Amino acid sequence: MASGSVGLAELGFVEAAPAWRLRSEQFPSKVGGRPAWLGAAGLPGPAGLACALCGRPLAFLLQLYAPLPGRADAFHRSLFLFCCRTPPCCAGLRVFRNQLPRRNDFYAYEPPSEDPPLETGESVCLQLESGAHLCRVCGCLGPKTCSRCHKAHYCSKEHQTLDWRLGHKQACTQEGDLDSTVPDHSFLFPEFEIVIETEDEIMPEVVGKDDESEIIGSMGETPEEELDSMAKHESREDRIFQKFKTKISSEPEQILRYGRGIAPIWISGENIPQEKDIPDCPCGAKRIFEFQVMPHLLNHLKADRLGRSVDWGVLAVFTCAESCGLGTGYTEEFVWKQDVTDTA
């Protein structure tokens, strides 16, 4: 993905993809499944991936491959977003950034092949080349081990208990590769590739018009007289929500908008962050907007089977303006959640 130009967003859509295209060596942008970690060093640990509200392990929501042109130290760069999906909480969010130079300890210097590998087995990879073991349930760092077989690794007692109940109790003492017998724990979100398209360049000009009733009239089928009448009575909240709908109307299935340094589009007039609400990076630099997750993604997550489930209007991710390299590991960035306001 190229860095977004000022005012012009790149749009993300979900597509089904073969498993091999979503592996780390393909530098994927993807939703759900297990994280395809970029760098194998300095992964966030269980404490970093615990919900700040309920303390339970967060679920991987998506990752975005977003290298910075002209930055040798960020030739490879990915952002990883996690959310709480444990009811009744379902509210915690955390996002991490990792970047590598083109010449590094993990990947070939040349771009990956576009052809499928000869071996495309579906076996889950739960150990990184660095030697780090990953949790059988969520694919995050797994420092805990099963005390009986010492082969199964977990991020937490919760995930060890879940895996034990769903099959490890029987598989624990059996010979063979445990990674080939990982059950469906109903914890991961459905997995898709994120494909990127540039937003129609006409759209920003249309939405930039001062007369918002003209915007709506140009996009919809409502008579102009009725729009004028509505415009006199609508609240600021209505106008912002209508502007949001207008902005996405040409591509309603977008699940993500990327544009480093551009302005996000908000779904509500409430809970819009001020500059003081976005904490600076620990390096001292300001954080700037980089991408937002759109509400349409919820349609693909099948999350409502848990009762109260994950929900949002907009998730806006802000990252270090300098994309600093604090060590070689994963740097936590900032995510702002805006809910849909009920104006009825």
Coordinates of C-alpha atoms in Angstrom, one line a residue, residues 40-260:
A40 CA 9.5 -12.0 14.8
A41 CA 11.3 -10.1 17.5
G42 CA 9.7 -8.1 20.3
L43 CA 6.1 -9.3 19.9
P44 CA 3.7 -7.8 22.3
G45 CA 3.2 -10.1 25.3
P46 CA 0.0 -11.2 27.1
A47 CA 0.0 -8.0 29.2
G48 CA 0.1 -5.9 26.1
L49 CA -2.7 -7.8 24.4
A50 CA -5.0 -7.9 27.4
C51 CA -8.2 -5.8 27.5
A52 CA -7.5 -2.7 29.6
L53 CA -11.2 -2.9 30.8
C54 CA -11.9 -6.5 31.6
G55 CA -8.4 -8.0 31.5
R56 CA -9.2 -10.8 29.1
P57 CA -7.1 -11.6 26.0
L58 CA -7.9 -9.5 23.0
A59 CA -8.8 -11.0 19.6
F60 CA -6.9 -10.1 16.5
L61 CA -9.2 -7.9 14.3
L62 CA -7.0 -6.9 11.3
Q63 CA -3.6 -5.9 10.0
L64 CA -2.6 -3.4 7.4
Y65 CA 0.6 -3.5 5.4
A66 CA 1.6 0.2 5.1
P67 CA 5.2 0.8 4.2
L68 CA 6.5 4.4 4.0
P69 CA 8.1 5.3 0.7
G70 CA 11.5 6.9 1.0
R71 CA 12.0 5.5 4.5
A72 CA 14.7 2.8 4.4
D73 CA 13.9 1.7 8.0
A74 CA 10.2 1.3 7.2
F75 CA 10.5 -0.5 3.8
H76 CA 8.2 -3.2 5.5
R77 CA 5.7 -1.7 7.9
S78 CA 2.5 -3.2 9.3
L79 CA -0.2 -2.1 11.8
F80 CA -2.0 -4.7 13.9
L81 CA -5.4 -3.9 15.5
F82 CA -6.9 -6.0 18.4
C83 CA -10.3 -5.8 20.1
C84 CA -12.0 -7.4 23.0
R85 CA -14.7 -9.8 22.0
T86 CA -15.5 -11.2 25.5
P87 CA -19.1 -10.3 26.6
P88 CA -20.3 -8.3 28.4
C89 CA -17.2 -6.1 27.8
C90 CA -16.4 -6.1 24.1
A91 CA -14.9 -2.7 24.4
G92 CA -11.1 -2.8 24.7
L93 CA -8.9 -1.8 21.7
R94 CA -5.2 -1.8 21.1
V95 CA -3.1 -1.2 18.0
F96 CA 0.6 -1.9 17.4
R97 CA 3.1 -0.9 14.7
N98 CA 6.2 -2.8 13.5
Q99 CA 8.6 -1.9 10.7
L100 CA 11.7 -3.4 9.1
P101 CA 14.3 -2.3 6.6
R102 CA 14.4 -4.2 3.3
R103 CA 17.5 -6.1 4.4
N104 CA 16.5 -7.8 7.6
D105 CA 16.8 -11.1 9.5
F106 CA 13.4 -12.4 8.5
Y107 CA 12.6 -12.0 4.8
A108 CA 14.3 -12.2 1.5
Y109 CA 15.5 -9.0 -0.1
E110 CA 13.5 -9.6 -3.3
P111 CA 9.6 -9.4 -3.3
P112 CA 7.7 -12.6 -2.6
S113 CA 6.5 -14.8 -5.5
E114 CA 3.0 -14.2 -6.8
D115 CA 2.7 -18.0 -7.4
P116 CA 1.4 -20.4 -4.8
P117 CA 4.1 -22.5 -3.1
L118 CA 4.4 -26.1 -3.9
E119 CA 3.4 -26.9 -0.3
T120 CA 0.2 -25.2 0.6
G121 CA -0.7 -27.3 3.7
E122 CA -3.3 -25.9 6.0
S123 CA -1.3 -26.8 9.1
V124 CA -1.3 -23.8 11.6
C125 CA 2.2 -22.4 12.1
L126 CA 2.6 -21.8 15.9
Q127 CA 6.3 -21.2 16.1
L128 CA 8.2 -18.3 14.5
E129 CA 11.6 -18.5 13.0
S130 CA 13.0 -16.6 16.0
G131 CA 11.9 -19.6 18.1
A132 CA 9.0 -17.8 19.8
H133 CA 6.0 -20.0 20.4
L134 CA 2.4 -18.8 19.7
C135 CA -0.8 -19.4 21.5
R136 CA -2.9 -22.3 20.0
V137 CA -6.0 -20.3 20.4
C138 CA -5.2 -16.7 19.2
G139 CA -1.8 -16.9 17.5
C140 CA -0.2 -14.3 19.9
L141 CA 2.9 -14.8 22.0
G142 CA 2.4 -18.0 24.1
P143 CA 4.8 -18.1 27.1
K144 CA 2.7 -20.6 29.0
T145 CA 3.0 -24.3 28.2
C146 CA 0.8 -27.3 29.0
S147 CA 2.3 -28.9 32.1
R148 CA 1.7 -32.4 30.8
C149 CA 3.0 -32.5 27.2
H150 CA 5.1 -29.2 27.3
K151 CA 4.3 -28.9 23.5
A152 CA 1.2 -26.7 23.6
H153 CA 1.7 -23.0 24.2
Y154 CA -0.8 -20.4 25.4
C155 CA -1.0 -16.7 26.1
S156 CA -3.2 -17.1 29.1
K157 CA -4.9 -19.5 31.5
E158 CA -8.2 -18.6 29.8
H159 CA -7.0 -19.9 26.4
Q160 CA -5.3 -22.9 27.9
T161 CA -8.6 -23.9 29.5
L162 CA -10.5 -23.3 26.3
D163 CA -8.1 -25.5 24.3
W164 CA -8.2 -28.2 26.9
R165 CA -11.9 -28.4 26.8
L166 CA -12.1 -28.4 23.0
G167 CA -9.7 -31.3 22.3
H168 CA -6.2 -30.9 23.9
K169 CA -7.3 -33.1 26.8
Q170 CA -7.4 -36.0 24.3
A171 CA -4.5 -34.9 22.1
C172 CA -2.1 -34.1 24.9
T173 CA -0.6 -37.5 25.3
Q174 CA -0.8 -38.6 21.7
E175 CA 2.2 -38.8 19.3
G176 CA 2.3 -36.5 16.3
D177 CA 2.2 -32.9 15.3
L178 CA 0.0 -30.9 17.6
D179 CA -0.2 -28.0 15.1
S180 CA -2.1 -30.2 12.7
T181 CA -4.9 -30.8 15.2
V182 CA -5.8 -27.3 16.3
P183 CA -9.6 -27.2 16.8
D184 CA -11.9 -24.3 16.0
H185 CA -12.1 -22.4 19.3
S186 CA -14.8 -19.9 18.1
F187 CA -12.4 -17.2 19.2
L188 CA -10.9 -16.0 15.9
F189 CA -12.8 -13.7 13.5
P190 CA -13.4 -15.0 9.9
E191 CA -10.3 -14.5 7.8
F192 CA -10.2 -12.3 4.6
E193 CA -7.7 -10.5 2.6
I194 CA -8.0 -6.7 2.4
V195 CA -7.6 -5.4 -1.1
I196 CA -7.0 -1.7 -1.7
E197 CA -8.4 0.6 -4.3
T198 CA -8.0 4.4 -4.6
E199 CA -11.1 6.4 -3.9
D200 CA -12.7 8.0 -6.9
E201 CA -11.0 11.4 -7.3
I202 CA -14.3 13.1 -8.0
M203 CA -15.7 12.3 -4.6
P204 CA -13.6 14.7 -2.4
E205 CA -14.6 17.6 -4.7
V206 CA -18.3 16.7 -4.4
V207 CA -18.2 16.4 -0.7
G208 CA -16.2 19.6 -0.3
K209 CA -19.1 21.8 -1.5
D210 CA -20.5 24.2 1.1
D211 CA -24.2 23.5 0.4
E212 CA -24.7 20.2 2.0
S213 CA -28.3 19.9 0.7
E214 CA -26.7 20.1 -2.8
I215 CA -24.4 17.2 -1.9
I216 CA -27.3 15.1 -0.8
G217 CA -29.3 16.0 -3.9
S218 CA -26.4 15.1 -6.2
M219 CA -26.2 11.7 -4.7
G220 CA -29.7 10.7 -3.9
E221 CA -33.2 10.8 -5.4
T222 CA -34.9 13.0 -2.9
P223 CA -36.6 16.1 -4.5
E224 CA -34.7 19.3 -4.1
E225 CA -37.6 21.1 -2.4
E226 CA -37.8 18.4 0.3
L227 CA -34.1 18.6 0.9
D228 CA -34.2 22.3 1.4
S229 CA -37.0 21.9 4.0
M230 CA -35.0 19.1 5.7
A231 CA -31.8 21.2 5.8
K232 CA -33.5 24.0 7.8
H233 CA -34.4 21.6 10.6
E234 CA -31.7 19.1 10.7
S235 CA -29.2 19.2 13.5
R236 CA -25.5 19.2 13.3
E237 CA -25.6 15.5 14.2
D238 CA -27.8 14.8 11.2
R239 CA -25.6 16.8 8.9
I240 CA -22.4 15.0 10.0
F241 CA -24.1 11.6 9.7
Q242 CA -25.5 12.5 6.2
K243 CA -22.1 13.7 5.1
F244 CA -20.6 10.4 6.2
K245 CA -23.2 8.4 4.3
T246 CA -22.7 10.6 1.2
K247 CA -19.0 10.2 1.3
I248 CA -19.2 6.4 1.3
S249 CA -22.3 6.1 -0.9
S250 CA -20.3 5.2 -4.1
E251 CA -18.4 2.4 -2.3
P252 CA -20.7 1.3 0.5
E253 CA -18.8 -2.0 1.1
Q254 CA -15.6 -0.3 2.1
I255 CA -14.3 -1.7 5.4
L256 CA -11.3 0.6 5.7
R257 CA -10.1 4.1 4.7
Y258 CA -6.4 4.7 4.6
G259 CA -4.6 8.1 4.3
R260 CA -1.7 9.0 6.5

